[in-house]
Coordinates of C-alpha atoms in Angstrom, one line a residue:
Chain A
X1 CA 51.9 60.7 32.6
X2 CA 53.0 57.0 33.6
X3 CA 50.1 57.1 35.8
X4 CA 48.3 57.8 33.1
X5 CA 49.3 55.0 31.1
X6 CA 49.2 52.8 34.2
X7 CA 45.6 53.7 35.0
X8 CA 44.8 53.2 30.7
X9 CA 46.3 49.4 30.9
X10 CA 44.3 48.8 33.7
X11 CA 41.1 49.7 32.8
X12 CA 42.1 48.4 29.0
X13 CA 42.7 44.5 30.9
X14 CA 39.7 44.9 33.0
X15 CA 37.3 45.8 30.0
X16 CA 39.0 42.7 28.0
X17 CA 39.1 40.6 31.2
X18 CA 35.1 41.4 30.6
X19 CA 34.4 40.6 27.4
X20 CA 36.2 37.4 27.9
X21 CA 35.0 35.8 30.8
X22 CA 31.5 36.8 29.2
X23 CA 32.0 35.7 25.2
X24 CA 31.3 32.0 25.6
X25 CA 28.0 32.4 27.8
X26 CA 26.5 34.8 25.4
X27 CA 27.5 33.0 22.2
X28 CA 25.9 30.0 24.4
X29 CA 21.9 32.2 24.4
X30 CA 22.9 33.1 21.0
X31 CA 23.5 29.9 19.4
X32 CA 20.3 28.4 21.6
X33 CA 17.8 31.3 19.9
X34 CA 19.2 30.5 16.7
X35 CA 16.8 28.7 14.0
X36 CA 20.1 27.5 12.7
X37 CA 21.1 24.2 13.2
X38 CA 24.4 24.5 12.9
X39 CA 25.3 26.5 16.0
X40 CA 25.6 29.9 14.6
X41 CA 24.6 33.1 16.3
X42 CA 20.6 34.5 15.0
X43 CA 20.7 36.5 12.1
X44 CA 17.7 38.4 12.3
X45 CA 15.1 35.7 13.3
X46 CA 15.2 34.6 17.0
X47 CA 13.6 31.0 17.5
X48 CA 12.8 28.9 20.1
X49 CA 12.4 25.5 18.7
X50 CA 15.5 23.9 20.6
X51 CA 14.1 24.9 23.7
X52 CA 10.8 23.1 22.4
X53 CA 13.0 20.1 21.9
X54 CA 14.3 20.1 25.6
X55 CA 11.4 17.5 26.5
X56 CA 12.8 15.0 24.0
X57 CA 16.5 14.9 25.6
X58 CA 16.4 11.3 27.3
X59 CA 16.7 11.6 30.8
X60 CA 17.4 15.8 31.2
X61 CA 14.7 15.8 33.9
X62 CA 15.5 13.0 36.0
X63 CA 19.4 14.1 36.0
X64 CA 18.4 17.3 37.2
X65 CA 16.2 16.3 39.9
X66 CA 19.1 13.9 40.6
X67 CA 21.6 16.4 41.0
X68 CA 19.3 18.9 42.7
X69 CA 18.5 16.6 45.5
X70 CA 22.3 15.6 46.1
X71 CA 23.4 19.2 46.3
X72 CA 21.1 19.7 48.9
X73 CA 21.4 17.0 50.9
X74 CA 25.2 17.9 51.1
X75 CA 24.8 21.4 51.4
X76 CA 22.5 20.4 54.6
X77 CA 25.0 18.5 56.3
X78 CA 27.7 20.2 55.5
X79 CA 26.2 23.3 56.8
X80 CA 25.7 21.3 60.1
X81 CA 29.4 20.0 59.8
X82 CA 30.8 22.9 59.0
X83 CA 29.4 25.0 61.5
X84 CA 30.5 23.0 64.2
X85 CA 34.1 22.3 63.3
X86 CA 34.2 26.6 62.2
X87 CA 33.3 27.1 66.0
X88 CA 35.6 24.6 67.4
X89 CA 38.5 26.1 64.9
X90 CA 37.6 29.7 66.1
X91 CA 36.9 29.4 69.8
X92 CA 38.6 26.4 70.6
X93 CA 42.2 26.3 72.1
X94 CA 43.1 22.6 71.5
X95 CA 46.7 22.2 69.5
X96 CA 46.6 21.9 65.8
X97 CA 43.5 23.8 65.3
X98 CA 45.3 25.6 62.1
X99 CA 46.0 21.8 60.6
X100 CA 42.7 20.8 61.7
X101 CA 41.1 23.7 59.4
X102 CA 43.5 23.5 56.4
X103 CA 42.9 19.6 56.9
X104 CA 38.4 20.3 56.5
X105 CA 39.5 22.9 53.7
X106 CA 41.8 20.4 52.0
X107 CA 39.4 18.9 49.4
X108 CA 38.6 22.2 47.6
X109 CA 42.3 22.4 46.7
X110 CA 43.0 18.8 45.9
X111 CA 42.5 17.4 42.1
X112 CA 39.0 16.5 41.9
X113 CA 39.8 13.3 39.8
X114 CA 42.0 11.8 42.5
X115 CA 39.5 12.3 45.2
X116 CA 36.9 10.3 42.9
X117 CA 39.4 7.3 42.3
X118 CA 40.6 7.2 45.6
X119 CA 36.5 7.2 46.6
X120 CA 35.5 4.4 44.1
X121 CA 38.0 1.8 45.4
X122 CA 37.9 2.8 49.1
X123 CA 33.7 2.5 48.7
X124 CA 34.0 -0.8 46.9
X125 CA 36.6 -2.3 49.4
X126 CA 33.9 -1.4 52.0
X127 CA 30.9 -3.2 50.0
X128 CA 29.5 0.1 49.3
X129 CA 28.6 -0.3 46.0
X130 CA 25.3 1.7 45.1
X131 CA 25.3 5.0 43.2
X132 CA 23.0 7.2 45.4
X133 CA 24.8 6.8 49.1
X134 CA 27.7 7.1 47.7
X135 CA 27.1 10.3 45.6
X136 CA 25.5 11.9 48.8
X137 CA 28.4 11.2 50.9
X138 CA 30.8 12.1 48.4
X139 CA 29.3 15.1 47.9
X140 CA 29.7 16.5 51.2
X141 CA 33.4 16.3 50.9
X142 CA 32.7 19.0 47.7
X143 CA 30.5 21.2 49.5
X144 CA 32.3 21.1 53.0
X145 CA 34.9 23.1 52.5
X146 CA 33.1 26.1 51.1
X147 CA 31.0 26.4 54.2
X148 CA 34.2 25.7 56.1
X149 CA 36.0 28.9 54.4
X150 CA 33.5 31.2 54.9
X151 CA 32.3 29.9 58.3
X152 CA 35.8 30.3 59.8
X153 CA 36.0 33.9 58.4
X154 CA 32.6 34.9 59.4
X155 CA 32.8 33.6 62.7
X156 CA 36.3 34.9 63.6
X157 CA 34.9 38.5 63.5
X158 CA 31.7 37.2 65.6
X159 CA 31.6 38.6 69.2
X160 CA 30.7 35.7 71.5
X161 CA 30.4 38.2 74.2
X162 CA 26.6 38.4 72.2
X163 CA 26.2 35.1 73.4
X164 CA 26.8 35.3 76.9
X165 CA 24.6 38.6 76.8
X166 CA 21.7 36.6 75.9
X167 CA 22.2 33.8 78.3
X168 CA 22.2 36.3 81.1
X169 CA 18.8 37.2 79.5
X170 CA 17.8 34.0 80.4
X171 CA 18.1 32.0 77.0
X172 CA 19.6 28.4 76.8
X173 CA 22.6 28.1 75.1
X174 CA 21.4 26.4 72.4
X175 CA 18.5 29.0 71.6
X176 CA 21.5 31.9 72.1
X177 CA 22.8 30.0 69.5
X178 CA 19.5 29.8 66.9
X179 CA 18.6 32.9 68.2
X180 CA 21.4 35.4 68.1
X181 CA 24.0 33.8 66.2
X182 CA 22.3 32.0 63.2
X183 CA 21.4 35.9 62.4
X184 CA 24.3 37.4 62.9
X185 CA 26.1 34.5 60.8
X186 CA 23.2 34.4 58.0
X187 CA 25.9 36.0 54.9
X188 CA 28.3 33.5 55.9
X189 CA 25.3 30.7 55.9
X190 CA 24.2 32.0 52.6
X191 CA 27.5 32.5 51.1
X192 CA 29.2 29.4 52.1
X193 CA 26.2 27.4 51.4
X194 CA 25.2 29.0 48.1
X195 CA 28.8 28.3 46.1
X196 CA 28.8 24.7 48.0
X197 CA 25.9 24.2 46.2
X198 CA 26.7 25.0 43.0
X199 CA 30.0 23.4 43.0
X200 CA 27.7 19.9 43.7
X201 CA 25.8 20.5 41.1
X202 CA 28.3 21.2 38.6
X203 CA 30.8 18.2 40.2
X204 CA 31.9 16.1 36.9
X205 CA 35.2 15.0 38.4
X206 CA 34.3 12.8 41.5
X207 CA 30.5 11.6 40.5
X208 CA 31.8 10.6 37.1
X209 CA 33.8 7.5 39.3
X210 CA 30.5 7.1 41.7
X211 CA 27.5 7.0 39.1
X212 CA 25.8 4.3 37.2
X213 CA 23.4 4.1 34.3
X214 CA 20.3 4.6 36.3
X215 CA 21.8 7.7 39.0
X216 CA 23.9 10.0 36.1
X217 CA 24.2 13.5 37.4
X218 CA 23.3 16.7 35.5
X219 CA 27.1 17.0 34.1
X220 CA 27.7 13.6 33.3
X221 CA 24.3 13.5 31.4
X222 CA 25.5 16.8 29.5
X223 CA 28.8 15.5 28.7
X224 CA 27.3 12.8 27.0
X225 CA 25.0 15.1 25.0
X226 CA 27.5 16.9 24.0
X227 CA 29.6 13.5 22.8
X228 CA 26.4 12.4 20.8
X229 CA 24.0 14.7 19.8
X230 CA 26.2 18.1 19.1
X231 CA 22.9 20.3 18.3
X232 CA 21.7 23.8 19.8
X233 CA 19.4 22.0 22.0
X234 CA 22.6 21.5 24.5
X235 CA 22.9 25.3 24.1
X236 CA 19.4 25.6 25.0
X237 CA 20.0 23.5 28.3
X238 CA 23.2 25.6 29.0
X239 CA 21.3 28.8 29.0
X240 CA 18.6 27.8 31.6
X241 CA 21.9 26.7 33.7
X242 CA 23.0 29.9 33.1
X243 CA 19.7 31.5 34.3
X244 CA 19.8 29.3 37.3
X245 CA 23.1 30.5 38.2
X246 CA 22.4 34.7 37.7
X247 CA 18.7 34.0 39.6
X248 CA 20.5 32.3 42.5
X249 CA 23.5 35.1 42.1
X250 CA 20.4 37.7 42.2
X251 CA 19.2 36.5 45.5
X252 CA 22.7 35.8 47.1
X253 CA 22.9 39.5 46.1
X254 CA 19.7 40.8 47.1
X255 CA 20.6 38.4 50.8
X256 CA 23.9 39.5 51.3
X257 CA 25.4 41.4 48.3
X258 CA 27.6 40.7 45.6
X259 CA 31.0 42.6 47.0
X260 CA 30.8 40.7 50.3
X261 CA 30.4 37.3 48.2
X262 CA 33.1 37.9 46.2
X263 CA 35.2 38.8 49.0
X264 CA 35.3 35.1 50.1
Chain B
X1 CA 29.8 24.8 77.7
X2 CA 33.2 25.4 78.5
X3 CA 36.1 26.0 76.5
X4 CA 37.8 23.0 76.1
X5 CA 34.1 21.2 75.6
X6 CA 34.3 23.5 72.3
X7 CA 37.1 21.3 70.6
X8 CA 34.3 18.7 70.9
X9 CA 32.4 19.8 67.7
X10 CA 34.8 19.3 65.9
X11 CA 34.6 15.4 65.8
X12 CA 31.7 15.1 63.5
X13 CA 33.2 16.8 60.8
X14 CA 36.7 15.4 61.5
X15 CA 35.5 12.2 61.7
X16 CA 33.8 11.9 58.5
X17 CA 36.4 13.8 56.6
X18 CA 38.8 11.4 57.9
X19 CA 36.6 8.4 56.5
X20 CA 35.2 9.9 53.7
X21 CA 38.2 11.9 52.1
X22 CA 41.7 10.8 54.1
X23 CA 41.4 6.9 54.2
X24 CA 40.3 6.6 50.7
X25 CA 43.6 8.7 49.5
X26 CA 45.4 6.7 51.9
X27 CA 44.1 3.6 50.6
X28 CA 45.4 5.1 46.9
X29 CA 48.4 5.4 48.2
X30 CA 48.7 1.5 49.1
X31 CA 46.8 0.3 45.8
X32 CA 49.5 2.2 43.8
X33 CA 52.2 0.1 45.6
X34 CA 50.7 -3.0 45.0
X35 CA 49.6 -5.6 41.9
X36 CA 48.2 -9.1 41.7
X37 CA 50.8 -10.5 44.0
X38 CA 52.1 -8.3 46.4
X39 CA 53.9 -5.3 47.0
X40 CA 56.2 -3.6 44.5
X41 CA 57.5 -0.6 42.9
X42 CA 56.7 -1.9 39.6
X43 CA 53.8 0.7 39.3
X44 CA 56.1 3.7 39.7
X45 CA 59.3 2.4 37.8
X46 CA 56.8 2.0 34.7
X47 CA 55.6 5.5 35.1
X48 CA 58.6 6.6 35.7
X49 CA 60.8 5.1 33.2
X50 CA 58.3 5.9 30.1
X51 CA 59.1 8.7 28.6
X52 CA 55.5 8.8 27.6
X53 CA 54.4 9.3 31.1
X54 CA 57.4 12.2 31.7
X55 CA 55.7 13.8 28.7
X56 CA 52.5 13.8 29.7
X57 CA 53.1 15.1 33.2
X58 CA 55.5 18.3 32.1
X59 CA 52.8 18.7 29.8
X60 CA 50.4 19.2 32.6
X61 CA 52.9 21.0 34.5
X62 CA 53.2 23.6 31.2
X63 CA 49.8 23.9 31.2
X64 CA 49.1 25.2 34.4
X65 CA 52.2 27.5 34.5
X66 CA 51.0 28.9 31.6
X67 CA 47.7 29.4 32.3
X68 CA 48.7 30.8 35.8
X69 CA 51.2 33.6 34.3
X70 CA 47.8 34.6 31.4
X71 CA 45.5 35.0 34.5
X72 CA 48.2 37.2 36.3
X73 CA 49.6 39.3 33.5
X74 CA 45.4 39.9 32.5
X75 CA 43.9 39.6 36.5
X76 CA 46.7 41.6 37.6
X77 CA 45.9 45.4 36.0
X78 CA 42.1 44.5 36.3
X79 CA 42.1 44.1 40.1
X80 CA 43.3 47.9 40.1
X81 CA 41.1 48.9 37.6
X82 CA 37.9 47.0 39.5
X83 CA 39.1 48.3 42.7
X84 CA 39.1 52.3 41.6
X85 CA 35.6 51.5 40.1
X86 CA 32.9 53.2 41.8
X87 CA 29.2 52.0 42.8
X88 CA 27.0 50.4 40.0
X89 CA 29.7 49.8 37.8
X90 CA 32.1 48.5 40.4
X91 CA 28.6 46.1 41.2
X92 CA 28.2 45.5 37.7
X93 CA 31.6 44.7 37.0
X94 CA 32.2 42.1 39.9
X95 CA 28.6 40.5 38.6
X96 CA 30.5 40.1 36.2
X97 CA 33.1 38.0 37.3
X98 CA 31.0 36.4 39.9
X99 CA 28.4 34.5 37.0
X100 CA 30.7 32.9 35.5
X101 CA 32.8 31.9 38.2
X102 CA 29.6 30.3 39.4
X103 CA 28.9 29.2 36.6
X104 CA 28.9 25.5 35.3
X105 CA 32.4 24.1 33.5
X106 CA 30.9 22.6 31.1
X107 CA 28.6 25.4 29.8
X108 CA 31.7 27.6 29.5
X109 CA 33.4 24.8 28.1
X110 CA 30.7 24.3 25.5
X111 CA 30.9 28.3 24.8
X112 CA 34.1 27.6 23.7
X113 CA 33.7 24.9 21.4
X114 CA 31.6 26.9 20.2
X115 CA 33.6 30.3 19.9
X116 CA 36.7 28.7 18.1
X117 CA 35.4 26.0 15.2
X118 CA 36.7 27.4 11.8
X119 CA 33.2 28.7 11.2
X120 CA 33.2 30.1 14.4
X121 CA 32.4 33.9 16.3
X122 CA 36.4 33.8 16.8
X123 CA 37.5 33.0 13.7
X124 CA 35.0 35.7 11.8
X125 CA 35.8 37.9 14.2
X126 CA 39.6 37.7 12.8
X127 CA 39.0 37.5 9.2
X128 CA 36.6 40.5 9.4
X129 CA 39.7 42.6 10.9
X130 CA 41.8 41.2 8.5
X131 CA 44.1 39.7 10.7
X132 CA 44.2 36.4 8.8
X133 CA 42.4 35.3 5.7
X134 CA 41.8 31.8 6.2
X135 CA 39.9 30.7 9.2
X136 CA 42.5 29.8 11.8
X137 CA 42.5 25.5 13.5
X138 CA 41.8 27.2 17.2
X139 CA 39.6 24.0 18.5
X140 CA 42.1 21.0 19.4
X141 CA 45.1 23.2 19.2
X142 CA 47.3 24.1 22.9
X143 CA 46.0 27.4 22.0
X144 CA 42.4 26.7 22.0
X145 CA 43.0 25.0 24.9
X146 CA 44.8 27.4 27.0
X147 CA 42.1 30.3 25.5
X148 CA 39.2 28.1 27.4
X149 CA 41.1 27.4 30.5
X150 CA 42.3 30.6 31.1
X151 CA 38.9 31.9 30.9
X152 CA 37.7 29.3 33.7
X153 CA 40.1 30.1 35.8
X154 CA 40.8 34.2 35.6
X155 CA 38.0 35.3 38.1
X156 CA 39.7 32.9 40.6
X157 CA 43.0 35.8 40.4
X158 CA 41.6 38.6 39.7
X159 CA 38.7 38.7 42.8
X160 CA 41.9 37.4 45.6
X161 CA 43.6 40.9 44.2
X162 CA 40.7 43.1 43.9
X163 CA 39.8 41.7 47.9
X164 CA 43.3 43.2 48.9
X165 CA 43.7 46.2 46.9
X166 CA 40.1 47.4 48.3
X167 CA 41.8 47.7 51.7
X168 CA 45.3 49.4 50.7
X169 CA 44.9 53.3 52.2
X170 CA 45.8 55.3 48.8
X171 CA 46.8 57.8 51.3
X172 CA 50.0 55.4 50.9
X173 CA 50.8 56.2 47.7
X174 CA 50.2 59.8 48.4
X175 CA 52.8 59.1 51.1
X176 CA 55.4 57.3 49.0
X177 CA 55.3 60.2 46.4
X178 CA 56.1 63.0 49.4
X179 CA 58.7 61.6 50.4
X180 CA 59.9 61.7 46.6
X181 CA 59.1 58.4 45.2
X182 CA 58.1 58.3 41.7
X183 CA 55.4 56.9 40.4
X184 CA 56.8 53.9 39.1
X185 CA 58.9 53.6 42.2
X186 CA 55.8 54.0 44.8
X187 CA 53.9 51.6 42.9
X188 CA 56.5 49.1 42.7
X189 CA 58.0 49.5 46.0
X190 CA 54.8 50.6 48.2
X191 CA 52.1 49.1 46.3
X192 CA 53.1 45.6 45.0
X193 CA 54.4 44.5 47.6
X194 CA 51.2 45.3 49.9
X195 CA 49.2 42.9 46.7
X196 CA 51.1 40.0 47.0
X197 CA 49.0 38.0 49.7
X198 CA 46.1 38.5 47.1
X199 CA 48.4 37.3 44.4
X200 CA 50.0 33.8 46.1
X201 CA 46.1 33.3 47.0
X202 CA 44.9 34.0 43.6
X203 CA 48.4 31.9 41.9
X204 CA 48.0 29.1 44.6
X205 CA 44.3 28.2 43.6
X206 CA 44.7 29.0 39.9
X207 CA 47.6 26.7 39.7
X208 CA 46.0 23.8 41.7
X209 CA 42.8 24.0 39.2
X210 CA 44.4 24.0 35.8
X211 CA 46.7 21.1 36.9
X212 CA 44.0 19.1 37.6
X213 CA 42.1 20.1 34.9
X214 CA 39.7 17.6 33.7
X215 CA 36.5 18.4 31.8
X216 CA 38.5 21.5 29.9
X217 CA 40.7 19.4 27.9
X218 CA 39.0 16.4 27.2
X219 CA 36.2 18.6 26.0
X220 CA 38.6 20.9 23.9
X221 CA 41.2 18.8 22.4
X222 CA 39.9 15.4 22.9
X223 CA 40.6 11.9 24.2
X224 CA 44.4 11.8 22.4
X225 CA 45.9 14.8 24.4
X226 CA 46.7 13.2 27.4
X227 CA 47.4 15.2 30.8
X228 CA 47.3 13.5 34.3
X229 CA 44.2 13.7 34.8
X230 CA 42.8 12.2 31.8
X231 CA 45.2 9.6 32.2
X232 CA 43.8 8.7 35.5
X233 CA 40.5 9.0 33.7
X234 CA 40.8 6.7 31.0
X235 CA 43.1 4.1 33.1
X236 CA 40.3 4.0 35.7
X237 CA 36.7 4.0 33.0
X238 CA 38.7 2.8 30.0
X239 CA 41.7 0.4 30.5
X240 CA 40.6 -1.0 33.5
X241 CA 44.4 -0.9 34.7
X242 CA 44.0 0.5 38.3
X243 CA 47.6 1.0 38.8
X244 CA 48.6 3.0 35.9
X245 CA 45.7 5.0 37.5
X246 CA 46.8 5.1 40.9
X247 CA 50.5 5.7 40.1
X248 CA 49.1 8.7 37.7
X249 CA 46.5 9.8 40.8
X250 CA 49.6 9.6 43.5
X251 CA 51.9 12.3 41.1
X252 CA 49.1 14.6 40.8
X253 CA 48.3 14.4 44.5
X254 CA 52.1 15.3 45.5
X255 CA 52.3 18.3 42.7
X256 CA 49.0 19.8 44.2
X257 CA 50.2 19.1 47.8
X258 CA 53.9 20.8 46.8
X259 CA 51.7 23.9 45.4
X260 CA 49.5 23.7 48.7
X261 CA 52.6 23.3 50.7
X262 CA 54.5 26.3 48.8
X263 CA 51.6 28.7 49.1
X264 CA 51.6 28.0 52.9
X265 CA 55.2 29.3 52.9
X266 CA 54.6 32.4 50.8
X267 CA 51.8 33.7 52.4
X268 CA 53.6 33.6 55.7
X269 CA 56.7 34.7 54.0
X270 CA 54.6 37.9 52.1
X271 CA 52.9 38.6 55.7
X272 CA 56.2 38.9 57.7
X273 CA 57.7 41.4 55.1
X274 CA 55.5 44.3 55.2

């Protein structure tokens, strides 16, 4: 009987943890398929003329190229990074290798805005002044630590012992490496790598400190919509983002399924 | 390569965290001591002695607590329920936590703008129930706010849980009830306590999000509800007064470090105690 109940709650918060965590992405479609102006949900009629608007958005296209070519340029090196310093962590037997990984891990935890601040004056004092270096090396510091995470965990179940066995079989260490333990590491890779990525393209906190008129990122560009233009055509915007996110979600899933990504 | 070479790669990464992430904070820290002319406390006993500045940070502080405790008393029951889920649903369910965890903060956050004007799905959705008659103010209210914030944050406890509940035997509960536990008495002795690494993970990084909260509130209540990390915003892009900025960026670094810090403690505490 109280099991009963238990088991009802449960599945009663789940349900509504469901609908929640969904209601604002599909009012967000709704509203963008809307003839309505005035961000209501279609009644009937399903149009498409704010996503025929998208073109006339100053600057849409340039942000997202922007921020598309900063998230991968910091998901490459921190992939590099990041493996290295997971290895080190996970077979090395140096002291302080538990500080050394809560240290490379650090940033995820640490307020976003403080991080940007503390960026902007440190760059400056240095003479580093223009947008794009410093949005690509401040960047890394947001994707790092994803890679870092799952890197560590992935690797700690690795057996090395694979290694060895294919250096006896006459492989170089560094093509045992490419060759047996990229594979073997791919989810990790992909994992790591794929929410890295999507946290630099969706960084507001630490860019908004770095950018300047001509470099503005895909968030800071919709933030400003949003401020000046309130109509459905941000909605429109929002739901390709949100198509982005499910395709890339899709292939994660379809590269190293959905339970194992949410495991991290 | 031997073992000790191993430590080696390492470097890169260190050294350019080390640059890159731990000089600049450091750096902060030193800006936030200092004005014009030299070295001085000045920056803190302002922040300090205005009450405006105490409000503003319990404020921040009461936001994230209360967030954090929505999360768990929601997250908490649906971890179980996810966890006893079987096969395509349990798939479907965690693709549903998973997009929009991965999804952008401001599209959710522009949902919710959205979702709670007066003429908005919320607010029809209450008057249609007859729960109120007038449309309720939801949008620039604490309410709205916590509503949206909540709902950024709650995949962040609920997936920490589900990832430890998957690997609890049930034959434990079995066990617990032989030897003449009651329900209530196997789940809260046998079972909770076996959940509670998944919960200080899930508490520890919903709690360090919501206090640094940034693009949530300003985008739900506005420029005039301040938090610390709009205040660190608008000193730094608005007011052009770096200290107040720094002094503002130094407290929200030491809370976050203190909730770091205390999570390190309570996961090793929740390990040794079985």
């Amino acid at each position: 009987m109280t099991r009963g109940i238990g088991l009802a709650v449960a599945w009663f918060a789940l349900i509504g943890c469901i609908v929640f965590l969904l209601a604002p992405l599909v009012v967000t479609v709704g509203v963008s398929l809307s003839p309505s102006p005035v961000f209501q949900l279609p009644q009937g009629e399903i149009s498409w003329r704010w996503y025929e608007r998208l073109g006339r958005l100053d600057g849409l296209l340039d942000s997202v190229l922007l921020s598309l070519q900063i998230a991968a340029f910091a998901t490459a090196v921190s992939l590099v990074l990041g493996t290295m310093a997971a290895i080190a962590v996970v077979r090395g037997t140096f002291p302080g290798r538990e500080t050394l990984a809560t240290f490379l891990v650090s940033p995820l935890m640490l307020p976003g805005l403080v991080i940007g601040i503390a960026m902007l004056q440190c760059f400056r004092a240095l003479g580093l002044r223009d947008a794009l270096p410093s949005l690509l090396i401040a960047h890394v510091i947001v994707v790092l630590p994803f890679v870092m995470r799952t890197l560590t965990a992935g690797l700690s179940l690795f057996d090395f012992s694979l290694l060895d066995a294919a250096r006896t079989l006459g492989l170089s260490y560094p093509k045992a490496v490419i060759r047996v333990m990229v594979p073997v590491l791919a989810p990790s890779f992909i994992t790591g790598g794929l929410f890295g990525f999507l946290a630099s393209l969706d960084n507001y906190p630490i860019s908004i400190f770095l950018t300047d008129v001509y470099h503005r990122t895909l968030p800071i560009q919709l933030l400003q919509y949003l401020g000046e233009s309130p109509d459905p055509t941000v909605a429109a915007v929002s739901t390709l983002i949100i198509a982005m996110t499910a395709l890339l979600l899709i292939v994660g899933d379809r590269l190293v399924g959905l339970n194992r990504m949410a495991g991290v | 390569m031997t073992r000790l070479g191993i430590g080696w790669l390492a470097v890169p990464a260190c050294v350019f965290c080390l640059l890159v992430f731990a000089l600049p904070l450091a750096l902060l820290l030193l800006e936030s001591l200092r004005d014009g002319q030299g070295w001085t406390l000045d920056g803190y006993r302002n922040f300090l002695g205005s009450a405006y500045s105490w409000q503003v940070t319990t404020r921040t502080l009461r936001l994230a607590v209360l967030t954090t405790l929505i999360c768990i008393i929601i997250g908490y029951p649906a971890a179980f329920a996810l966890a006893r889920a079987r096969g395509v649903w349990q798939a479907l369910f965690v693709a549903a936590l998973l997009l929009p965890l991965s999804l952008s903060v401001i599209v959710k956050a522009f949902g919710w703008t959205v979702l709670l004007r007066s003429n908005g799905v919320v607010n029809r959705l209450l008057m249609a129930s007859g729960l109120t008659d007038a449309p309720m103010r939801l949008i620039f209210t604490e309410t709205g706010l916590l509503i949206g914030i909540a709902n950024i944050f709650l995949p962040f406890m609920v997936l920490p849980i589900f990832s430890v509940i998957r690997q609890i035997d049930p034959r434990l509960t079995d066990a617990a009830a032989t030897l003449g536990a009651g329900p209530i008495h196997g789940f809260t002795r046998v079972v909770v306590p076996l959940t509670m690494p998944g919960v200080v993970a899930g508490v520890t990084l919903v709690f360090s999000m919501s206090i640094a909260a940034y693009v949530i509130p300003t985008l739900l209540m506005g420029d005039r509800y301040q938090t610390l990390s709009t205040t660190i915003a608008t000193s730094f892009l608005y007011l052009q007064d770096p200290q107040r900025g720094s002094v503002a960026g130094v407290v929200l670094l030491v809370l976050s470090l203190l909730v770091v810090g205390a999570s390190v403690v309570l996961a090793r505490k929740v390990r040794a105690t079985p």
